[in-house]
Amino acid sequence: MINSNSMISAKLASPPPSLLLPPSPRLQGRRLAPSCLSDAGMPPQSPACPGPDQESSGVARSGAKAPAAGSSSSSSSPSRSSPPRGSAQLNRWSRARAHRSGRRLEWPTIRDRSGASKAPPPTRQPSSGEAATAVVEDDIDDGVLGIGRDESAKSIYMVSDGTGWTAEHSVNAALGQFEHCLVDRGCAVNTHLFNGIDDLDRLIEIIKQAAKEGALVLYTLADPSMAEATKKACELWGVPSTDVLRPTIEAIASHIGVAPSGIPRSSPSRKGQLTEDYFRRIEAIDFTIKQDDGAQPQNLNRAHIVLVGVSRTGKTPLSIYLAQKGYKVANVPIVMGVNLPKSLFEIDQDKIFGLTINPVVLQAIRKARAKALGFHGHKSNYAEMEHVRGELDHANQIFSTHPIWPVIEVTGKAIEESAAVVVRIFHDRKQKCAMPRISKRY
Amino acid sequence: MINSNSMISAKLASPPPSLLLPPSPRLQGRRLAPSCLSDAGMPPQSPACPGPDQESSGVARSGAKAPAAGSSSSSSSPSRSSPPRGSAQLNRWSRARAHRSGRRLEWPTIRDRSGASKAPPPTRQPSSGEAATAVVEDDIDDGVLGIGRDESAKSIYMVSDGTGWTAEHSVNAALGQFEHCLVDRGCAVNTHLFNGIDDLDRLIEIIKQAAKEGALVLYTLADPSMAEATKKACELWGVPSTDVLRPTIEAIASHIGVAPSGIPRSSPSRKGQLTEDYFRRIEAIDFTIKQDDGAQPQNLNRAHIVLVGVSRTGKTPLSIYLAQKGYKVANVPIVMGVNLPKSLFEIDQDKIFGLTINPVVLQAIRKARAKALGFHGHKSNYAEMEHVRGELDHANQIFSTHPIWPVIEVTGKAIEESAAVVVRIFHDRKQKCAMPRISKRY
């Protein structure tokens, strides 16, 4: 907890000396990081590192917690030097952003609420040679190679004192509202997650960098003084910012009549509980992995949920997603010419769910799968349309003789969406309510 | 999309006829649902169904999407009849809530902004016989049997037009700020997730129920007219409410200069894309499951991340969590007397992470594990302290001879927390930045 307002003011008062250092050209000419056209589920990569002379402090670290930026080297250079590409609208945004950012960076003096004069944030403008700010040693995946960095992308900084997954999840969901303009449609966004930020120095450093990059700052900080410092610093330096979780926390506080603790989840004072939950969730994951792909049919009775479907209807990822939520899931493949295990028909039929999918989409998925696995000769009918249709017909016949099994149409659904349908039906059946809901006790 | 304000007003004007029906005593005396002392990761159960006479519409459904409450039966009864249990403070809250709820329900007339007179929400008070409102046919897990329903718990309704996972995630994170008073400390909260709510009828029904239960309504609704209807209805009926995602969406809209689409993720117009992401994520999950517990060491070179640790340090759940985020993960167990696979030392050492844990905690986990697996005779040293310490010492010796492997201390950490540390270090190493961040492109 940071209790002193004067401490915050002191932090805001002066940029660290390193920000005044000239940039190092060391990394110029090195390969740019491949950007990853990914959504929430994908391995994120760095389309933009703050500056070219920061490599020295980026060495691998050992230990339980990776320390974030030290104060040793931070003469970051924003990368606005390349001409923005894309649509005319995009160019307008880019210019507008550059304009806004410039204005921010050139503010002569900044006053905080106490009226004290503050030093401005660093004013150094990037040179054209500093565009190469993102460097990786090797690639996360060959599949994402060759996608260049988008200079015109808007930056969103997510700052969290914990894992940052809440901010990431919320931002990802919110970005769903801008799908009509993201990436392929000309308006790219880069998100940058700064997690485990529990001290003011790093926080201020990040906000200064956000000011330089023209980024939006979205934060989840439990400690009210850290949240307040973020708000204040962002206001001072003209950085747009929003506290992602505060309205929800305040609504709950007001509803239950209890003040929030203000203690980040990572705090030692919130550690060390081995809850029943922990064991149950681990057990669900263990169970689900062991049952994957029809293994151990004698254990189907121990599952909460049993998924049945042909190959590549997403049984495994759906099982795993549900297991993470604490459900023990078994999945049983439907394969032509192979009988379903007898035990499937002996267990509680209420917990069995069929999965089905459009044959054209299934064929596309199977072709990709076959390619990935290097199928060419044998098993070649796996992705043939006639075979795909035949197998789906076979599955649908099985489903129609067991009308108690809900059949989930997974075509075009994200794993999370299919999971939501399964969980809803599962709880409807348990509850027998007219107003279906998924309830928990805390 | 609902475009007509008058339509919303009409919906708010009168309760559906079913709300005026007398309650059915049919389900009285049936077994109460066991409540589940669970957090985000656990199978939620219903501590509270809306009413005793709703069973008829709760039959199992087949189809891609489970329809939610029809308009056929909704004479819900809130369950406030049992005397509140718990602390004096809790009793005060409970009385206060009852008082507030009563006032809400007894409002004589309600005016919307147009000035038109509205019918009040249903005013029927529950009788003492209606407390048994939560019914299940069987139990999700023997492990959660016998935990009674907490009548004094505060209700939080989460309403979503999509999966509801964003609302759930945010509420779970926010509730972390109230751990000091939840469940064991006397202030219980029940959350109720209503997902896939994409029509006004069901929305209004839910808000009416929230008014009767004295619940807080937290919502994520992409369609602005649905969000506005929620706000309006909650205001009319005195239900506290907060739009969980709106501030984040608006901040992004303002930042990138693009209006949000207002289209829920479940809308057909947002369907059908088989993205590269989808395949990559599925592939990561497939890979990770196949590599679990040291299987196929010849494939370690294909992993993004390799986790190494003794049994029950959480390698598998951590691997699975990371796989969901798109990382291919392999995990390799350290077992005394068994050599680590040669390939582990031949791959890029930068991607290997050690896991370690406090021996006392590990022993507790192993004891629980041994009990669950029914170990008694053989393998009995698995959970013995001497053996546990010996194995951890052995692991630490291995780690110390490979200082490039970061060692993650998992004691007391949730899976998500360990994952955050791994991902942070992973990206630090890729980026060589002074300001570590986890970046993505959208």
mmCIF file of C-alpha atoms in Angstrom, chain A residues 8-308:
data_model
loop_
_atom_site.group_PDB
_atom_site.id
_atom_site.type_symbol
_atom_site.label_atom_id
_atom_site.label_comp_id
_atom_site.label_asym_id
_atom_site.label_seq_id
_atom_site.Cartn_x
_atom_site.Cartn_y
_atom_site.Cartn_z
ATOM 1 C CA ILE A 8 2.950 10.046 -5.605
ATOM 2 C CA SER A 9 3.527 13.696 -6.344
ATOM 3 C CA ALA A 10 7.260 13.200 -5.979
ATOM 4 C CA LYS A 11 7.168 10.331 -8.473
ATOM 5 C CA LEU A 12 5.240 12.398 -10.932
ATOM 6 C CA ALA A 13 7.515 15.373 -10.494
ATOM 7 C CA SER A 14 10.529 14.216 -12.458
ATOM 8 C CA PRO A 15 11.264 11.703 -15.145
ATOM 9 C CA PRO A 16 14.046 9.249 -14.316
ATOM 10 C CA PRO A 17 17.433 10.397 -15.645
ATOM 11 C CA SER A 18 17.551 7.491 -18.073
ATOM 12 C CA LEU A 19 14.725 9.016 -20.022
ATOM 13 C CA LEU A 20 17.011 11.876 -20.915
ATOM 14 C CA LEU A 21 19.733 9.663 -22.362
ATOM 15 C CA PRO A 22 20.289 9.669 -26.104
ATOM 16 C CA PRO A 23 19.051 6.601 -27.888
ATOM 17 C CA SER A 24 21.414 3.796 -28.707
ATOM 18 C CA PRO A 25 21.514 2.647 -32.318
ATOM 19 C CA ARG A 26 22.669 -0.807 -31.228
ATOM 20 C CA LEU A 27 19.704 -2.791 -32.345
ATOM 21 C CA GLN A 28 19.001 -1.035 -35.577
ATOM 22 C CA GLY A 29 18.803 -3.331 -38.517
ATOM 23 C CA ARG A 30 17.904 -6.367 -36.470
ATOM 24 C CA ARG A 31 14.923 -8.370 -37.458
ATOM 25 C CA LEU A 32 11.563 -7.003 -36.482
ATOM 26 C CA ALA A 33 9.338 -9.084 -34.290
ATOM 27 C CA PRO A 34 6.707 -10.898 -36.262
ATOM 28 C CA SER A 35 3.334 -9.687 -35.200
ATOM 29 C CA CYS A 36 0.695 -12.182 -34.393
ATOM 30 C CA LEU A 37 -2.755 -11.867 -35.859
ATOM 31 C CA SER A 38 -4.108 -13.460 -32.780
ATOM 32 C CA ASP A 39 -7.042 -13.142 -30.472
ATOM 33 C CA ALA A 40 -7.392 -13.977 -26.835
ATOM 34 C CA GLY A 41 -6.376 -17.539 -27.224
ATOM 35 C CA MET A 42 -3.129 -17.085 -29.064
ATOM 36 C CA PRO A 43 0.459 -16.674 -28.026
ATOM 37 C CA PRO A 44 0.965 -12.975 -28.023
ATOM 38 C CA GLN A 45 4.128 -11.549 -29.418
ATOM 39 C CA SER A 46 5.691 -8.187 -29.285
ATOM 40 C CA PRO A 47 4.958 -5.906 -32.163
ATOM 41 C CA ALA A 48 6.490 -3.063 -30.241
ATOM 42 C CA CYS A 49 9.154 -2.903 -27.613
ATOM 43 C CA PRO A 50 9.684 0.452 -26.051
ATOM 44 C CA GLY A 51 13.135 1.319 -27.230
ATOM 45 C CA PRO A 52 16.259 0.208 -28.994
ATOM 46 C CA ASP A 53 18.682 0.586 -26.139
ATOM 47 C CA GLN A 54 16.872 -1.511 -23.654
ATOM 48 C CA GLU A 55 18.245 -4.884 -24.461
ATOM 49 C CA SER A 56 20.757 -4.881 -21.646
ATOM 50 C CA SER A 57 18.153 -5.093 -18.933
ATOM 51 C CA GLY A 58 16.081 -7.640 -20.754
ATOM 52 C CA VAL A 59 18.234 -10.630 -19.925
ATOM 53 C CA ALA A 60 16.654 -13.838 -18.774
ATOM 54 C CA ARG A 61 15.814 -13.902 -15.177
ATOM 55 C CA SER A 62 15.595 -16.721 -12.714
ATOM 56 C CA GLY A 63 13.325 -16.719 -9.753
ATOM 57 C CA ALA A 64 9.761 -16.967 -8.740
ATOM 58 C CA LYS A 65 8.757 -13.630 -10.087
ATOM 59 C CA ALA A 66 10.141 -11.891 -13.108
ATOM 60 C CA PRO A 67 10.997 -8.363 -12.143
ATOM 61 C CA ALA A 68 9.733 -5.787 -14.547
ATOM 62 C CA ALA A 69 11.599 -2.780 -15.837
ATOM 63 C CA GLY A 70 14.303 -1.533 -13.610
ATOM 64 C CA SER A 71 15.207 2.096 -13.654
ATOM 65 C CA SER A 72 18.496 1.427 -15.362
ATOM 66 C CA SER A 73 17.660 1.910 -19.007
ATOM 67 C CA SER A 74 14.553 3.338 -20.463
ATOM 68 C CA SER A 75 15.365 5.833 -23.151
ATOM 69 C CA SER A 76 12.524 4.485 -25.138
ATOM 70 C CA SER A 77 11.690 5.632 -28.590
ATOM 71 C CA PRO A 78 8.182 5.474 -29.865
ATOM 72 C CA SER A 79 7.959 4.295 -33.402
ATOM 73 C CA ARG A 80 6.052 6.764 -35.436
ATOM 74 C CA SER A 81 8.698 7.352 -38.025
ATOM 75 C CA SER A 82 7.485 4.926 -40.667
ATOM 76 C CA PRO A 83 4.734 6.320 -42.781
ATOM 77 C CA PRO A 84 1.415 4.895 -41.720
ATOM 78 C CA ARG A 85 0.005 2.350 -44.123
ATOM 79 C CA GLY A 86 -3.569 1.420 -44.755
ATOM 80 C CA SER A 87 -6.672 3.359 -45.516
ATOM 81 C CA ALA A 88 -7.042 7.096 -45.770
ATOM 82 C CA GLN A 89 -9.085 6.971 -42.606
ATOM 83 C CA LEU A 90 -6.273 5.137 -40.908
ATOM 84 C CA ASN A 91 -3.817 7.753 -42.028
ATOM 85 C CA ARG A 92 -6.055 10.415 -40.594
ATOM 86 C CA TRP A 93 -6.159 8.589 -37.270
ATOM 87 C CA SER A 94 -2.446 8.125 -37.347
ATOM 88 C CA ARG A 95 -1.836 11.800 -38.012
ATOM 89 C CA ALA A 96 -4.339 12.715 -35.361
ATOM 90 C CA ARG A 97 -2.586 10.499 -32.903
ATOM 91 C CA ALA A 98 0.818 11.872 -33.771
ATOM 92 C CA HIS A 99 -0.581 15.328 -33.327
ATOM 93 C CA ARG A 100 -2.127 14.495 -30.007
ATOM 94 C CA SER A 101 0.964 12.725 -28.814
ATOM 95 C CA GLY A 102 3.198 15.523 -29.847
ATOM 96 C CA ARG A 103 1.103 17.996 -28.017
ATOM 97 C CA ARG A 104 1.249 15.851 -24.950
ATOM 98 C CA LEU A 105 4.965 15.446 -25.097
ATOM 99 C CA GLU A 106 5.570 19.123 -25.635
ATOM 100 C CA TRP A 107 3.494 20.369 -22.768
ATOM 101 C CA PRO A 108 5.670 22.980 -21.151
ATOM 102 C CA THR A 109 4.649 22.505 -17.559
ATOM 103 C CA ILE A 110 2.204 20.316 -15.755
ATOM 104 C CA ARG A 111 0.483 21.135 -12.541
ATOM 105 C CA ASP A 112 -0.901 18.579 -10.193
ATOM 106 C CA ARG A 113 -3.868 19.256 -7.967
ATOM 107 C CA SER A 114 -1.710 20.722 -5.253
ATOM 108 C CA GLY A 115 -0.662 23.405 -7.670
ATOM 109 C CA ALA A 116 2.994 22.432 -7.684
ATOM 110 C CA SER A 117 4.834 22.787 -10.954
ATOM 111 C CA LYS A 118 5.820 19.497 -12.529
ATOM 112 C CA ALA A 119 8.548 18.678 -14.929
ATOM 113 C CA PRO A 120 7.169 17.701 -18.312
ATOM 114 C CA PRO A 121 7.466 14.165 -19.555
ATOM 115 C CA PRO A 122 10.396 13.518 -21.866
ATOM 116 C CA THR A 123 10.187 15.513 -25.049
ATOM 117 C CA ARG A 124 12.659 13.738 -27.296
ATOM 118 C CA GLN A 125 11.192 13.084 -30.721
ATOM 119 C CA PRO A 126 12.087 9.865 -32.458
ATOM 120 C CA SER A 127 14.343 9.901 -35.481
ATOM 121 C CA SER A 128 13.547 7.850 -38.513
ATOM 122 C CA GLY A 129 16.253 5.361 -37.669
ATOM 123 C CA GLU A 130 14.472 4.329 -34.529
ATOM 124 C CA ALA A 131 11.607 2.528 -36.105
ATOM 125 C CA ALA A 132 13.136 -0.857 -35.474
ATOM 126 C CA THR A 133 12.055 -1.037 -31.902
ATOM 127 C CA ALA A 134 10.814 -4.583 -31.697
ATOM 128 C CA VAL A 135 13.325 -7.351 -31.528
ATOM 129 C CA VAL A 136 13.004 -11.038 -30.903
ATOM 130 C CA GLU A 137 15.622 -13.726 -30.827
ATOM 131 C CA ASP A 138 13.522 -16.402 -32.378
ATOM 132 C CA ASP A 139 9.940 -16.910 -33.302
ATOM 133 C CA ILE A 140 7.207 -18.284 -31.164
ATOM 134 C CA ASP A 141 5.836 -20.279 -33.998
ATOM 135 C CA ASP A 142 6.675 -20.709 -37.628
ATOM 136 C CA GLY A 143 2.999 -20.146 -38.277
ATOM 137 C CA VAL A 144 3.249 -16.491 -37.386
ATOM 138 C CA LEU A 145 6.458 -15.764 -39.265
ATOM 139 C CA GLY A 146 6.609 -13.068 -41.828
ATOM 140 C CA ILE A 147 3.861 -10.841 -40.522
ATOM 141 C CA GLY A 148 5.405 -7.428 -40.287
ATOM 142 C CA ARG A 149 4.838 -4.862 -37.642
ATOM 143 C CA ASP A 150 2.062 -2.369 -38.145
ATOM 144 C CA GLU A 151 3.346 1.094 -37.375
ATOM 145 C CA SER A 152 -0.081 2.610 -37.599
ATOM 146 C CA ALA A 153 -1.656 0.315 -35.017
ATOM 147 C CA LYS A 154 -3.158 1.936 -31.966
ATOM 148 C CA SER A 155 -1.656 0.888 -28.660
ATOM 149 C CA ILE A 156 -3.598 -0.207 -25.634
ATOM 150 C CA TYR A 157 -1.649 -0.622 -22.415
ATOM 151 C CA MET A 158 -3.140 -2.948 -19.841
ATOM 152 C CA VAL A 159 -1.668 -2.457 -16.389
ATOM 153 C CA SER A 160 -2.380 -4.865 -13.571
ATOM 154 C CA ASP A 161 -1.041 -5.542 -10.093
ATOM 155 C CA GLY A 162 -1.948 -9.195 -10.533
ATOM 156 C CA THR A 163 -1.934 -11.621 -13.421
ATOM 157 C CA GLY A 164 -3.572 -9.151 -15.780
ATOM 158 C CA TRP A 165 -5.904 -11.834 -17.107
ATOM 159 C CA THR A 166 -8.972 -9.860 -16.050
ATOM 160 C CA ALA A 167 -7.812 -6.804 -17.972
ATOM 161 C CA GLU A 168 -6.881 -8.990 -20.920
ATOM 162 C CA HIS A 169 -10.194 -10.803 -20.883
ATOM 163 C CA SER A 170 -12.168 -7.562 -20.659
ATOM 164 C CA VAL A 171 -10.161 -5.832 -23.363
ATOM 165 C CA ASN A 172 -10.475 -8.830 -25.636
ATOM 166 C CA ALA A 173 -14.227 -8.877 -25.114
ATOM 167 C CA ALA A 174 -14.439 -5.139 -25.687
ATOM 168 C CA LEU A 175 -12.382 -5.420 -28.866
ATOM 169 C CA GLY A 176 -15.045 -7.799 -30.126
ATOM 170 C CA GLN A 177 -17.107 -4.640 -30.560
ATOM 171 C CA PHE A 178 -14.573 -3.339 -33.065
ATOM 172 C CA GLU A 179 -14.139 -6.460 -35.177
ATOM 173 C CA HIS A 180 -15.574 -4.550 -38.107
ATOM 174 C CA CYS A 181 -12.425 -2.473 -38.285
ATOM 175 C CA LEU A 182 -9.617 -4.519 -36.754
ATOM 176 C CA VAL A 183 -6.588 -5.921 -38.571
ATOM 177 C CA ASP A 184 -7.786 -7.050 -41.976
ATOM 178 C CA ARG A 185 -10.212 -4.215 -42.215
ATOM 179 C CA GLY A 186 -7.551 -1.602 -41.734
ATOM 180 C CA CYS A 187 -7.603 -0.547 -38.108
ATOM 181 C CA ALA A 188 -5.055 -2.514 -36.147
ATOM 182 C CA VAL A 189 -4.708 -2.457 -32.389
ATOM 183 C CA ASN A 190 -1.723 -3.625 -30.385
ATOM 184 C CA THR A 191 -2.328 -4.532 -26.774
ATOM 185 C CA HIS A 192 0.487 -4.596 -24.256
ATOM 186 C CA LEU A 193 -0.031 -6.273 -20.930
ATOM 187 C CA PHE A 194 2.059 -5.135 -17.976
ATOM 188 C CA ASN A 195 1.272 -7.494 -15.137
ATOM 189 C CA GLY A 196 2.506 -7.760 -11.570
ATOM 190 C CA ILE A 197 2.896 -3.983 -11.377
ATOM 191 C CA ASP A 198 2.901 -3.372 -7.655
ATOM 192 C CA ASP A 199 5.222 -0.456 -7.211
ATOM 193 C CA LEU A 200 4.890 3.162 -8.115
ATOM 194 C CA ASP A 201 8.192 3.452 -9.970
ATOM 195 C CA ARG A 202 7.284 0.900 -12.584
ATOM 196 C CA LEU A 203 3.755 2.237 -12.785
ATOM 197 C CA ILE A 204 4.925 5.749 -13.558
ATOM 198 C CA GLU A 205 7.473 4.415 -16.022
ATOM 199 C CA ILE A 206 4.731 2.619 -17.909
ATOM 200 C CA ILE A 207 2.476 5.651 -18.010
ATOM 201 C CA LYS A 208 5.320 7.784 -19.327
ATOM 202 C CA GLN A 209 5.901 5.221 -22.027
ATOM 203 C CA ALA A 210 2.181 5.243 -22.786
ATOM 204 C CA ALA A 211 2.341 9.014 -23.190
ATOM 205 C CA LYS A 212 5.170 8.646 -25.640
ATOM 206 C CA GLU A 213 3.469 5.879 -27.616
ATOM 207 C CA GLY A 214 0.113 7.630 -27.606
ATOM 208 C CA ALA A 215 -1.414 4.623 -25.896
ATOM 209 C CA LEU A 216 -4.655 4.189 -24.035
ATOM 210 C CA VAL A 217 -4.106 2.907 -20.471
ATOM 211 C CA LEU A 218 -6.609 0.415 -19.081
ATOM 212 C CA TYR A 219 -5.850 -0.742 -15.583
ATOM 213 C CA THR A 220 -6.909 -3.057 -12.793
ATOM 214 C CA LEU A 221 -5.150 -2.010 -9.609
ATOM 215 C CA ALA A 222 -6.545 -3.117 -6.281
ATOM 216 C CA ASP A 223 -4.592 -0.646 -4.177
ATOM 217 C CA PRO A 224 -6.615 2.588 -4.306
ATOM 218 C CA SER A 225 -3.483 4.714 -4.040
ATOM 219 C CA MET A 226 -1.975 2.984 -7.082
ATOM 220 C CA ALA A 227 -5.225 3.442 -8.993
ATOM 221 C CA GLU A 228 -5.333 7.065 -7.968
ATOM 222 C CA ALA A 229 -1.707 7.576 -8.993
ATOM 223 C CA THR A 230 -2.479 6.092 -12.389
ATOM 224 C CA LYS A 231 -5.440 8.358 -12.867
ATOM 225 C CA LYS A 232 -3.479 11.389 -11.762
ATOM 226 C CA ALA A 233 -0.426 10.651 -13.890
ATOM 227 C CA CYS A 234 -2.572 9.924 -16.929
ATOM 228 C CA GLU A 235 -4.433 13.185 -16.449
ATOM 229 C CA LEU A 236 -1.203 15.091 -16.041
ATOM 230 C CA TRP A 237 0.306 13.661 -19.184
ATOM 231 C CA GLY A 238 -2.829 13.632 -21.282
ATOM 232 C CA VAL A 239 -3.029 9.851 -21.489
ATOM 233 C CA PRO A 240 -6.573 8.533 -21.829
ATOM 234 C CA SER A 241 -7.205 5.964 -19.110
ATOM 235 C CA THR A 242 -9.945 3.839 -17.625
ATOM 236 C CA ASP A 243 -10.124 1.701 -14.515
ATOM 237 C CA VAL A 244 -11.534 -1.537 -15.909
ATOM 238 C CA LEU A 245 -12.768 -3.131 -12.721
ATOM 239 C CA ARG A 246 -13.519 -0.204 -10.403
ATOM 240 C CA PRO A 247 -17.205 0.244 -11.333
ATOM 241 C CA THR A 248 -17.831 -3.465 -10.714
ATOM 242 C CA ILE A 249 -15.960 -3.418 -7.394
ATOM 243 C CA GLU A 250 -17.816 -0.338 -6.246
ATOM 244 C CA ALA A 251 -21.187 -1.746 -7.236
ATOM 245 C CA ILE A 252 -20.466 -4.899 -5.210
ATOM 246 C CA ALA A 253 -19.125 -2.904 -2.254
ATOM 247 C CA SER A 254 -22.262 -0.859 -2.170
ATOM 248 C CA HIS A 255 -24.464 -3.919 -2.589
ATOM 249 C CA ILE A 256 -22.942 -6.042 0.157
ATOM 250 C CA GLY A 257 -22.103 -3.128 2.425
ATOM 251 C CA VAL A 258 -18.424 -4.017 2.760
ATOM 252 C CA ALA A 259 -15.419 -1.974 1.711
ATOM 253 C CA PRO A 260 -12.995 -3.589 -0.743
ATOM 254 C CA SER A 261 -9.742 -4.724 0.828
ATOM 255 C CA GLY A 262 -7.509 -2.848 -1.606
ATOM 256 C CA ILE A 263 -5.098 -5.780 -1.442
ATOM 257 C CA PRO A 264 -3.816 -7.130 -4.776
ATOM 258 C CA ARG A 265 -4.175 -10.852 -5.299
ATOM 259 C CA SER A 266 -0.426 -11.162 -5.532
ATOM 260 C CA SER A 267 0.026 -9.770 -2.030
ATOM 261 C CA PRO A 268 1.558 -12.202 0.481
ATOM 262 C CA SER A 269 -1.329 -11.460 2.817
ATOM 263 C CA ARG A 270 -3.692 -13.141 0.373
ATOM 264 C CA LYS A 271 -1.565 -16.244 -0.125
ATOM 265 C CA GLY A 272 -1.334 -19.779 0.968
ATOM 266 C CA GLN A 273 -4.836 -21.144 1.028
ATOM 267 C CA LEU A 274 -5.176 -24.625 -0.362
ATOM 268 C CA THR A 275 -8.864 -24.549 -0.905
ATOM 269 C CA GLU A 276 -11.209 -27.371 -1.672
ATOM 270 C CA ASP A 277 -11.678 -25.589 -4.983
ATOM 271 C CA TYR A 278 -8.057 -25.941 -5.878
ATOM 272 C CA PHE A 279 -8.166 -29.684 -5.431
ATOM 273 C CA ARG A 280 -11.458 -30.068 -7.218
ATOM 274 C CA ARG A 281 -10.305 -28.106 -10.228
ATOM 275 C CA ILE A 282 -7.016 -30.012 -10.449
ATOM 276 C CA GLU A 283 -8.945 -33.247 -10.136
ATOM 277 C CA ALA A 284 -11.273 -32.210 -12.955
ATOM 278 C CA ILE A 285 -8.317 -31.463 -15.227
ATOM 279 C CA ASP A 286 -6.577 -34.721 -14.344
ATOM 280 C CA PHE A 287 -9.764 -36.686 -14.922
ATOM 281 C CA THR A 288 -10.536 -34.967 -18.201
ATOM 282 C CA ILE A 289 -7.086 -35.538 -19.668
ATOM 283 C CA LYS A 290 -7.180 -39.198 -18.740
ATOM 284 C CA GLN A 291 -10.595 -39.631 -20.359
ATOM 285 C CA ASP A 292 -9.695 -37.869 -23.580
ATOM 286 C CA ASP A 293 -10.684 -39.455 -26.854
ATOM 287 C CA GLY A 294 -12.654 -42.339 -25.467
ATOM 288 C CA ALA A 295 -10.002 -43.586 -23.088
ATOM 289 C CA GLN A 296 -11.162 -45.477 -20.019
ATOM 290 C CA PRO A 297 -14.872 -45.839 -20.884
ATOM 291 C CA GLN A 298 -15.339 -47.623 -17.558
ATOM 292 C CA ASN A 299 -14.998 -44.205 -15.898
ATOM 293 C CA LEU A 300 -17.749 -42.458 -17.859
ATOM 294 C CA ASN A 301 -20.037 -42.701 -14.857
ATOM 295 C CA ARG A 302 -17.649 -40.503 -12.897
ATOM 296 C CA ALA A 303 -17.839 -37.655 -15.412
ATOM 297 C CA HIS A 304 -20.089 -34.638 -14.902
ATOM 298 C CA ILE A 305 -20.349 -34.151 -18.646
ATOM 299 C CA VAL A 306 -19.777 -36.551 -21.548
ATOM 300 C CA LEU A 307 -19.232 -35.168 -25.054
ATOM 301 C CA VAL A 308 -19.883 -37.362 -28.091
#
